[in-house]
PDB file of C-alpha atoms in Angstrom:
ATOM      1  CA  MET A   1      32.282 -31.308-106.045  1.00 45.00           C
ATOM      2  CA  SER A   2      33.363 -32.104-102.682  1.00 46.00           C
ATOM      3  CA  LEU A   3      34.151 -30.483 -98.780  1.00 46.00           C
ATOM      4  CA  SER A   4      37.486 -29.955 -99.979  1.00 40.00           C
ATOM      5  CA  HIS A   5      36.266 -27.543-102.022  1.00 51.00           C
ATOM      6  CA  ILE A   6      34.197 -25.342 -99.447  1.00 57.00           C
ATOM      7  CA  SER A   7      34.994 -22.910 -96.622  1.00 56.00           C
ATOM      8  CA  PHE A   8      33.212 -21.111 -95.013  1.00 58.00           C
ATOM      9  CA  ASN A   9      33.814 -17.986 -92.790  1.00 57.00           C
ATOM     10  CA  PRO A  10      32.573 -16.692 -89.744  1.00 59.00           C
ATOM     11  CA  ASP A  11      30.215 -13.858 -92.266  1.00 57.00           C
ATOM     12  CA  THR A  12      29.288 -17.056 -94.341  1.00 69.00           C
ATOM     13  CA  SER A  13      25.321 -16.797 -94.438  1.00 82.00           C
ATOM     14  CA  HIS A  14      23.113 -19.999 -93.190  1.00 84.00           C
ATOM     15  CA  GLU A  15      21.487 -19.387 -96.795  1.00 89.00           C
ATOM     16  CA  ASP A  16      25.080 -20.090 -98.160  1.00 88.00           C
ATOM     17  CA  ARG A  17      25.843 -22.889 -96.136  1.00 90.00           C
ATOM     18  CA  ALA A  18      23.340 -24.140 -96.866  1.00 94.00           C
ATOM     19  CA  GLN A  19      23.243 -23.745-101.025  1.00 93.00           C
ATOM     20  CA  ALA A  20      27.009 -25.038-100.433  1.00 93.00           C
ATOM     21  CA  ILE A  21      25.646 -28.393 -99.233  1.00 94.00           C
ATOM     22  CA  ARG A  22      22.530 -29.059-101.503  1.00 91.00           C
ATOM     23  CA  ASP A  23      25.629 -28.215-104.175  1.00 88.00           C
ATOM     24  CA  THR A  24      27.813 -30.708-103.288  1.00 91.00           C
ATOM     25  CA  LEU A  25      25.351 -33.642-102.458  1.00 91.00           C
ATOM     26  CA  ARG A  26      23.522 -33.511-105.436  1.00 82.00           C
ATOM     27  CA  ASP A  27      26.916 -33.090-107.664  1.00 78.00           C
ATOM     28  CA  ALA A  28      27.094 -36.639-105.583  1.00 82.00           C
ATOM     29  CA  ILE A  29      23.238 -38.026-106.268  1.00 79.00           C
ATOM     30  CA  VAL A  30      23.395 -37.302-109.568  1.00 68.00           C
ATOM     31  CA  ASP A  31      27.219 -39.062-110.349  1.00 67.00           C
ATOM     32  CA  ARG A  32      25.911 -41.486-108.615  1.00 67.00           C
ATOM     33  CA  ARG A  33      28.067 -41.432-106.194  1.00 80.00           C
ATOM     34  CA  LEU A  34      25.690 -41.654-103.355  1.00 84.00           C
ATOM     35  CA  ALA A  35      23.164 -44.508-104.434  1.00 78.00           C
ATOM     36  CA  PRO A  36      19.093 -44.501-104.297  1.00 79.00           C
ATOM     37  CA  GLY A  37      17.822 -44.452-100.966  1.00 86.00           C
ATOM     38  CA  THR A  38      21.528 -44.110 -99.158  1.00 91.00           C
ATOM     39  CA  LYS A  39      19.888 -42.100 -95.723  1.00 94.00           C
ATOM     40  CA  LEU A  40      21.110 -38.628 -95.130  1.00 95.00           C
ATOM     41  CA  SER A  41      21.761 -38.222 -91.968  1.00 94.00           C
ATOM     42  CA  GLU A  42      21.766 -34.824 -90.539  1.00 94.00           C
ATOM     43  CA  ALA A  43      23.495 -34.846 -87.322  1.00 93.00           C
ATOM     44  CA  GLU A  44      26.242 -36.924 -89.894  1.00 94.00           C
ATOM     45  CA  VAL A  45      25.595 -34.595 -92.103  1.00 94.00           C
ATOM     46  CA  GLY A  46      26.579 -31.510 -90.506  1.00 93.00           C
ATOM     47  CA  THR A  47      29.178 -33.075 -88.946  1.00 92.00           C
ATOM     48  CA  LEU A  48      30.887 -33.693 -92.271  1.00 92.00           C
ATOM     49  CA  PHE A  49      30.655 -29.883 -92.628  1.00 91.00           C
ATOM     50  CA  GLU A  50      30.848 -28.530 -89.227  1.00 90.00           C
ATOM     51  CA  VAL A  51      27.704 -26.447 -89.877  1.00 92.00           C
ATOM     52  CA  SER A  52      24.638 -26.852 -87.323  1.00 92.00           C
ATOM     53  CA  ARG A  53      21.221 -29.215 -88.327  1.00 93.00           C
ATOM     54  CA  THR A  54      19.247 -25.780 -89.523  1.00 94.00           C
ATOM     55  CA  VAL A  55      21.447 -25.755 -91.858  1.00 95.00           C
ATOM     56  CA  VAL A  56      21.647 -29.154 -93.278  1.00 95.00           C
ATOM     57  CA  ARG A  57      17.572 -29.305 -93.065  1.00 95.00           C
ATOM     58  CA  ALA A  58      17.254 -26.373 -95.324  1.00 96.00           C
ATOM     59  CA  ALA A  59      20.110 -28.025 -98.125  1.00 95.00           C
ATOM     60  CA  LEU A  60      17.900 -31.686 -97.824  1.00 95.00           C
ATOM     61  CA  GLN A  61      14.668 -29.750 -98.753  1.00 93.00           C
ATOM     62  CA  MET A  62      16.150 -28.148-101.601  1.00 90.00           C
ATOM     63  CA  LEU A  63      17.140 -31.206-103.069  1.00 90.00           C
ATOM     64  CA  ALA A  64      14.186 -32.389-101.840  1.00 90.00           C
ATOM     65  CA  TYR A  65      12.131 -30.108-103.916  1.00 82.00           C
ATOM     66  CA  GLU A  66      14.081 -30.669-106.967  1.00 77.00           C
ATOM     67  CA  GLY A  67      12.467 -34.670-106.047  1.00 78.00           C
ATOM     68  CA  LEU A  68      16.585 -36.001-105.539  1.00 82.00           C
ATOM     69  CA  VAL A  69      15.761 -36.668-102.312  1.00 90.00           C
ATOM     70  CA  LYS A  70      12.539 -37.844-100.212  1.00 91.00           C
ATOM     71  CA  ALA A  71      12.503 -37.041 -96.769  1.00 90.00           C
ATOM     72  CA  GLU A  72      10.170 -39.309 -95.051  1.00 90.00           C
ATOM     73  CA  ARG A  73       8.496 -38.700 -91.652  1.00 88.00           C
ATOM     74  CA  ASN A  74      10.169 -40.419 -88.680  1.00 87.00           C
ATOM     75  CA  ARG A  75      12.963 -42.338 -90.273  1.00 92.00           C
ATOM     76  CA  GLY A  76      14.565 -38.755 -92.151  1.00 93.00           C
ATOM     77  CA  ALA A  77      16.183 -37.966 -95.777  1.00 95.00           C
ATOM     78  CA  PHE A  78      16.917 -40.362 -98.197  1.00 94.00           C
ATOM     79  CA  VAL A  79      18.422 -40.032-101.227  1.00 90.00           C
ATOM     80  CA  SER A  80      15.655 -40.817-104.275  1.00 86.00           C
ATOM     81  CA  ASN A  81      15.325 -43.972-105.526  1.00 81.00           C
ATOM     82  CA  PRO A  82      12.738 -44.141-108.463  1.00 83.00           C
ATOM     83  CA  THR A  83      12.493 -48.322-108.658  1.00 84.00           C
ATOM     84  CA  PRO A  84      11.982 -49.365-112.445  1.00 85.00           C
ATOM     85  CA  ASP A  85       8.012 -49.636-112.072  1.00 87.00           C
ATOM     86  CA  GLU A  86       8.340 -45.662-111.378  1.00 86.00           C
ATOM     87  CA  ALA A  87      10.934 -45.024-114.896  1.00 90.00           C
ATOM     88  CA  ARG A  88       8.090 -47.311-116.957  1.00 89.00           C
ATOM     89  CA  GLN A  89       5.634 -45.159-115.440  1.00 92.00           C
ATOM     90  CA  VAL A  90       7.268 -42.040-115.745  1.00 92.00           C
ATOM     91  CA  PHE A  91       7.922 -43.302-119.761  1.00 94.00           C
ATOM     92  CA  ALA A  92       4.408 -44.050-120.321  1.00 95.00           C
ATOM     93  CA  SER A  93       3.367 -41.017-119.272  1.00 95.00           C
ATOM     94  CA  ARG A  94       5.534 -38.537-121.660  1.00 96.00           C
ATOM     95  CA  ARG A  95       4.065 -40.945-124.560  1.00 97.00           C
ATOM     96  CA  LEU A  96       1.007 -40.332-124.044  1.00 96.00           C
ATOM     97  CA  ILE A  97       1.632 -36.805-123.257  1.00 96.00           C
ATOM     98  CA  GLU A  98       3.804 -35.088-126.093  1.00 97.00           C
ATOM     99  CA  PRO A  99       2.552 -36.133-129.304  1.00 96.00           C
ATOM    100  CA  GLY A 100      -0.123 -33.820-127.695  1.00 95.00           C
ATOM    101  CA  VAL A 101       2.452 -31.410-127.259  1.00 96.00           C
ATOM    102  CA  VAL A 102       4.258 -31.285-130.669  1.00 96.00           C
ATOM    103  CA  ASP A 103      -0.033 -31.268-132.407  1.00 96.00           C
ATOM    104  CA  ALA A 104      -0.093 -28.046-130.350  1.00 96.00           C
ATOM    105  CA  ALA A 105       3.372 -26.908-131.379  1.00 96.00           C
ATOM    106  CA  ILE A 106       2.747 -27.039-134.537  1.00 96.00           C
ATOM    107  CA  GLU A 107       0.100 -25.021-134.784  1.00 94.00           C
ATOM    108  CA  LYS A 108       2.197 -21.607-133.280  1.00 94.00           C
ATOM    109  CA  ILE A 109       5.650 -22.811-134.088  1.00 95.00           C
ATOM    110  CA  THR A 110       7.174 -19.171-136.113  1.00 95.00           C
ATOM    111  CA  PRO A 111      10.179 -18.773-137.863  1.00 96.00           C
ATOM    112  CA  ALA A 112      11.383 -16.746-134.943  1.00 96.00           C
ATOM    113  CA  ALA A 113      10.402 -19.733-132.443  1.00 96.00           C
ATOM    114  CA  ALA A 114      12.387 -22.446-134.673  1.00 96.00           C
ATOM    115  CA  LYS A 115      15.233 -19.572-135.303  1.00 96.00           C
ATOM    116  CA  LYS A 116      15.500 -20.281-130.236  1.00 97.00           C
ATOM    117  CA  LEU A 117      15.250 -23.669-130.808  1.00 96.00           C
ATOM    118  CA  ARG A 118      18.071 -23.987-133.336  1.00 95.00           C
ATOM    119  CA  GLU A 119      19.674 -22.366-131.301  1.00 95.00           C
ATOM    120  CA  HIS A 120      19.134 -24.120-127.903  1.00 94.00           C
ATOM    121  CA  LEU A 121      20.445 -27.292-130.038  1.00 93.00           C
ATOM    122  CA  VAL A 122      23.768 -25.335-130.839  1.00 91.00           C
ATOM    123  CA  GLU A 123      24.527 -25.262-126.715  1.00 89.00           C
ATOM    124  CA  GLU A 124      23.584 -29.178-126.766  1.00 87.00           C
ATOM    125  CA  SER A 125      25.572 -30.108-129.366  1.00 85.00           C
ATOM    126  CA  ARG A 126      28.305 -28.510-126.573  1.00 85.00           C
ATOM    127  CA  HIS A 127      27.698 -30.136-124.145  1.00 79.00           C
ATOM    128  CA  GLN A 128      27.458 -33.521-125.989  1.00 76.00           C
ATOM    129  CA  LEU A 129      31.293 -33.135-126.904  1.00 76.00           C
ATOM    130  CA  GLU A 130      32.807 -31.419-123.228  1.00 75.00           C
ATOM    131  CA  ARG A 131      32.855 -34.558-121.176  1.00 71.00           C
ATOM    132  CA  GLY A 132      32.930 -34.547-116.936  1.00 69.00           C
ATOM    133  CA  PRO A 133      30.240 -34.610-114.343  1.00 65.00           C
ATOM    134  CA  THR A 134      29.579 -30.141-114.696  1.00 69.00           C
ATOM    135  CA  ALA A 135      29.011 -31.118-118.568  1.00 72.00           C
ATOM    136  CA  ARG A 136      26.406 -34.179-118.625  1.00 72.00           C
ATOM    137  CA  ARG A 137      24.661 -32.891-115.668  1.00 71.00           C
ATOM    138  CA  ALA A 138      23.944 -29.439-117.787  1.00 77.00           C
ATOM    139  CA  GLU A 139      23.568 -32.118-121.064  1.00 80.00           C
ATOM    140  CA  ILE A 140      20.829 -33.617-119.156  1.00 80.00           C
ATOM    141  CA  LYS A 141      19.553 -30.638-118.283  1.00 82.00           C
ATOM    142  CA  ALA A 142      19.719 -28.857-121.659  1.00 85.00           C
ATOM    143  CA  SER A 143      17.868 -32.057-123.524  1.00 88.00           C
ATOM    144  CA  GLY A 144      15.071 -31.547-120.873  1.00 88.00           C
ATOM    145  CA  ASP A 145      14.615 -28.263-121.342  1.00 91.00           C
ATOM    146  CA  PHE A 146      14.592 -28.846-125.520  1.00 94.00           C
ATOM    147  CA  HIS A 147      11.488 -31.036-124.329  1.00 95.00           C
ATOM    148  CA  LEU A 148      10.616 -28.105-121.484  1.00 94.00           C
ATOM    149  CA  MET A 149      10.413 -25.181-125.009  1.00 96.00           C
ATOM    150  CA  LEU A 150       8.509 -27.148-126.630  1.00 96.00           C
ATOM    151  CA  ALA A 151       5.938 -27.321-124.497  1.00 96.00           C
ATOM    152  CA  ALA A 152       5.637 -23.439-123.466  1.00 96.00           C
ATOM    153  CA  LEU A 153       5.345 -22.842-127.122  1.00 96.00           C
ATOM    154  CA  ALA A 154       2.412 -25.605-127.928  1.00 94.00           C
ATOM    155  CA  GLY A 155       0.358 -22.565-125.530  1.00 92.00           C
ATOM    156  CA  ASN A 156      -0.888 -24.551-122.898  1.00 93.00           C
ATOM    157  CA  ALA A 157       0.304 -23.551-119.184  1.00 93.00           C
ATOM    158  CA  ILE A 158      -1.108 -27.026-117.575  1.00 92.00           C
ATOM    159  CA  LEU A 159      -0.025 -28.978-120.113  1.00 92.00           C
ATOM    160  CA  GLU A 160       3.556 -27.189-119.430  1.00 92.00           C
ATOM    161  CA  LYS A 161       3.407 -27.291-116.278  1.00 85.00           C
ATOM    162  CA  PHE A 162       2.904 -31.200-116.791  1.00 88.00           C
ATOM    163  CA  MET A 163       5.137 -31.441-119.027  1.00 92.00           C
ATOM    164  CA  ASP A 164       7.919 -29.636-116.001  1.00 83.00           C
ATOM    165  CA  GLU A 165       7.363 -32.222-113.587  1.00 79.00           C
ATOM    166  CA  LEU A 166       7.666 -35.487-115.671  1.00 87.00           C
ATOM    167  CA  VAL A 167      10.694 -34.064-117.633  1.00 85.00           C
ATOM    168  CA  ALA A 168      11.909 -33.788-113.656  1.00 77.00           C
ATOM    169  CA  ARG A 169      11.438 -36.935-113.218  1.00 79.00           C
ATOM    170  CA  SER A 170      12.710 -38.306-116.264  1.00 85.00           C
ATOM    171  CA  SER A 171      16.300 -36.542-115.360  1.00 79.00           C
ATOM    172  CA  LEU A 172      16.594 -37.748-112.432  1.00 77.00           C
ATOM    173  CA  VAL A 173      15.845 -41.791-113.542  1.00 85.00           C
ATOM    174  CA  ILE A 174      18.467 -41.017-116.153  1.00 83.00           C
ATOM    175  CA  ALA A 175      20.960 -39.073-113.966  1.00 73.00           C
ATOM    176  CA  LEU A 176      20.690 -42.565-112.180  1.00 74.00           C
ATOM    177  CA  TYR A 177      19.906 -45.187-114.205  1.00 80.00           C
ATOM    178  CA  GLY A 178      20.798 -43.502-117.351  1.00 79.00           C
ATOM    179  CA  ARG A 179      24.118 -46.329-118.389  1.00 73.00           C
ATOM    180  CA  SER A 180      25.984 -43.557-120.297  1.00 60.00           C
ATOM    181  CA  GLY A 181      25.668 -41.589-117.552  1.00 48.00           C
ATOM    182  CA  VAL A 182      23.711 -38.442-120.600  1.00 49.00           C
ATOM    183  CA  SER A 183      20.360 -38.179-121.084  1.00 51.00           C
ATOM    184  CA  SER A 184      20.907 -39.863-124.000  1.00 51.00           C
ATOM    185  CA  CYS A 185      18.311 -38.147-125.684  1.00 56.00           C
ATOM    186  CA  GLY A 186      20.496 -37.092-128.611  1.00 54.00           C
ATOM    187  CA  HIS A 187      21.042 -33.985-130.713  1.00 56.00           C
ATOM    188  CA  ASN A 188      20.335 -35.998-133.936  1.00 85.00           C
ATOM    189  CA  ASP A 189      17.208 -36.387-132.674  1.00 92.00           C
ATOM    190  CA  HIS A 190      16.114 -33.846-131.456  1.00 94.00           C
ATOM    191  CA  ALA A 191      16.935 -32.600-134.747  1.00 94.00           C
ATOM    192  CA  ASP A 192      15.084 -34.234-136.812  1.00 96.00           C
ATOM    193  CA  LEU A 193      11.785 -33.620-134.997  1.00 96.00           C
ATOM    194  CA  LEU A 194      12.295 -29.448-135.867  1.00 96.00           C
ATOM    195  CA  ASP A 195      12.280 -30.287-139.101  1.00 96.00           C
ATOM    196  CA  ALA A 196       9.489 -31.906-139.486  1.00 97.00           C
ATOM    197  CA  LEU A 197       7.736 -29.642-137.316  1.00 97.00           C
ATOM    198  CA  GLU A 198       8.929 -26.507-139.536  1.00 96.00           C
ATOM    199  CA  ALA A 199       7.738 -28.777-141.936  1.00 96.00           C
ATOM    200  CA  LYS A 200       3.785 -28.336-140.309  1.00 96.00           C
ATOM    201  CA  ASP A 201       3.987 -33.024-140.684  1.00 97.00           C
ATOM    202  CA  ALA A 202       2.578 -33.818-137.908  1.00 96.00           C
ATOM    203  CA  ALA A 203       2.321 -37.120-138.562  1.00 97.00           C
ATOM    204  CA  LYS A 204       6.276 -37.734-138.547  1.00 97.00           C
ATOM    205  CA  ALA A 205       6.909 -35.212-135.509  1.00 97.00           C
ATOM    206  CA  ARG A 206       4.877 -37.549-133.644  1.00 97.00           C
ATOM    207  CA  ALA A 207       6.641 -40.206-134.479  1.00 97.00           C
ATOM    208  CA  LEU A 208       9.440 -39.569-134.225  1.00 97.00           C
ATOM    209  CA  MET A 209       8.798 -38.159-130.590  1.00 97.00           C
ATOM    210  CA  LEU A 210       7.777 -40.926-129.867  1.00 96.00           C
ATOM    211  CA  ARG A 211      11.036 -43.173-131.209  1.00 95.00           C
ATOM    212  CA  HIS A 212      12.436 -40.335-129.240  1.00 95.00           C
ATOM    213  CA  LEU A 213      11.779 -42.172-125.619  1.00 95.00           C
ATOM    214  CA  ASP A 214      12.491 -45.110-126.465  1.00 93.00           C
ATOM    215  CA  HIS A 215      15.458 -43.934-127.287  1.00 91.00           C
ATOM    216  CA  ILE A 216      15.744 -42.173-123.993  1.00 90.00           C
ATOM    217  CA  GLU A 217      13.974 -45.438-122.222  1.00 90.00           C
ATOM    218  CA  ALA A 218      16.272 -48.328-124.023  1.00 89.00           C
ATOM    219  CA  ASP A 219      19.061 -46.244-122.867  1.00 86.00           C
ATOM    220  CA  LEU A 220      18.488 -47.029-118.801  1.00 88.00           C
ATOM    221  CA  ASP A 221      20.210 -49.821-116.497  1.00 81.00           C
ATOM    222  CA  LEU A 222      17.030 -49.900-113.647  1.00 73.00           C
ATOM    223  CA  ARG A 223      19.884 -52.605-111.960  1.00 70.00           C
ATOM    224  CA  MET A 224      20.801 -51.440-108.510  1.00 60.00           C
ATOM    225  CA  LYS A 225      24.037 -50.676-107.263  1.00 59.00           C
ATOM    226  CA  GLU A 226      25.940 -50.495-104.789  1.00 62.00           C
ATOM    227  CA  GLY A 227      26.933 -47.312-103.827  1.00 63.00           C
ATOM    228  CA  LEU A 228      29.560 -45.144-101.850  1.00 69.00           C
ATOM    229  CA  ALA A 229      29.616 -44.417 -97.889  1.00 72.00           C
ATOM    230  CA  LEU A 230      28.470 -40.446 -97.456  1.00 77.00           C
ATOM    231  CA  LYS A 231      31.478 -40.021 -96.724  1.00 78.00           C
ATOM    232  CA  ASP A 232      33.423 -42.262 -99.095  1.00 75.00           C
ATOM    233  CA  ALA A 233      30.918 -39.937-101.192  1.00 72.00           C
ATOM    234  CA  LEU A 234      32.124 -37.327-100.643  1.00 77.00           C
ATOM    235  CA  ALA A 235      35.364 -37.983-101.404  1.00 67.00           C
ATOM    236  CA  LEU A 236      36.547 -36.613 -97.626  1.00 55.00           C
TER     237      LEU A 236
END
């Protein structure tokens, strides 16, 4: 989405304007047209979209809540810039936690839960076959959702909360640094993992989960790249 796709009529609410700006900026961040660390000046964004700084601030707050933007006191808002060490720490944390998720999920999985997970894998496959930024974002989300579904199946609310944060951070890292531009989670990895869960083979499921996380991290290219200026990234 670029600015040329947005037109506000006089009756458009501040909330709707902020949401539209959030969507446009988010697309530019996930598509890597806005590089990590890029400053998002309220004044410049407001001028580009012809809205007040109050509306821009609301849009940036939405992105900050998602972890795509970082607000720094007395400096402003910037596209989140996870360092290579932070990215590695995210996956190191997942390696510690997700084998435990598997152990808990394997005790709770039912035919109905397995069926729901299989249906989700069909949706993942559909996104993997599609092309374009919208499909890419959908595939990243669907892949992360599979892991969150396992955490929910485990039946531990605290564990589920930890996983929600880790998957969100992972999705940002993958969107910014994934060589393939998608999650690289792999439908086959998920299908194999689900097979092991249904077979109640905990040792195999844990091993598959760790191998799976290795695959995701191996796809990351953590070298910093030059991004476009804000105006150019929004295709003005």
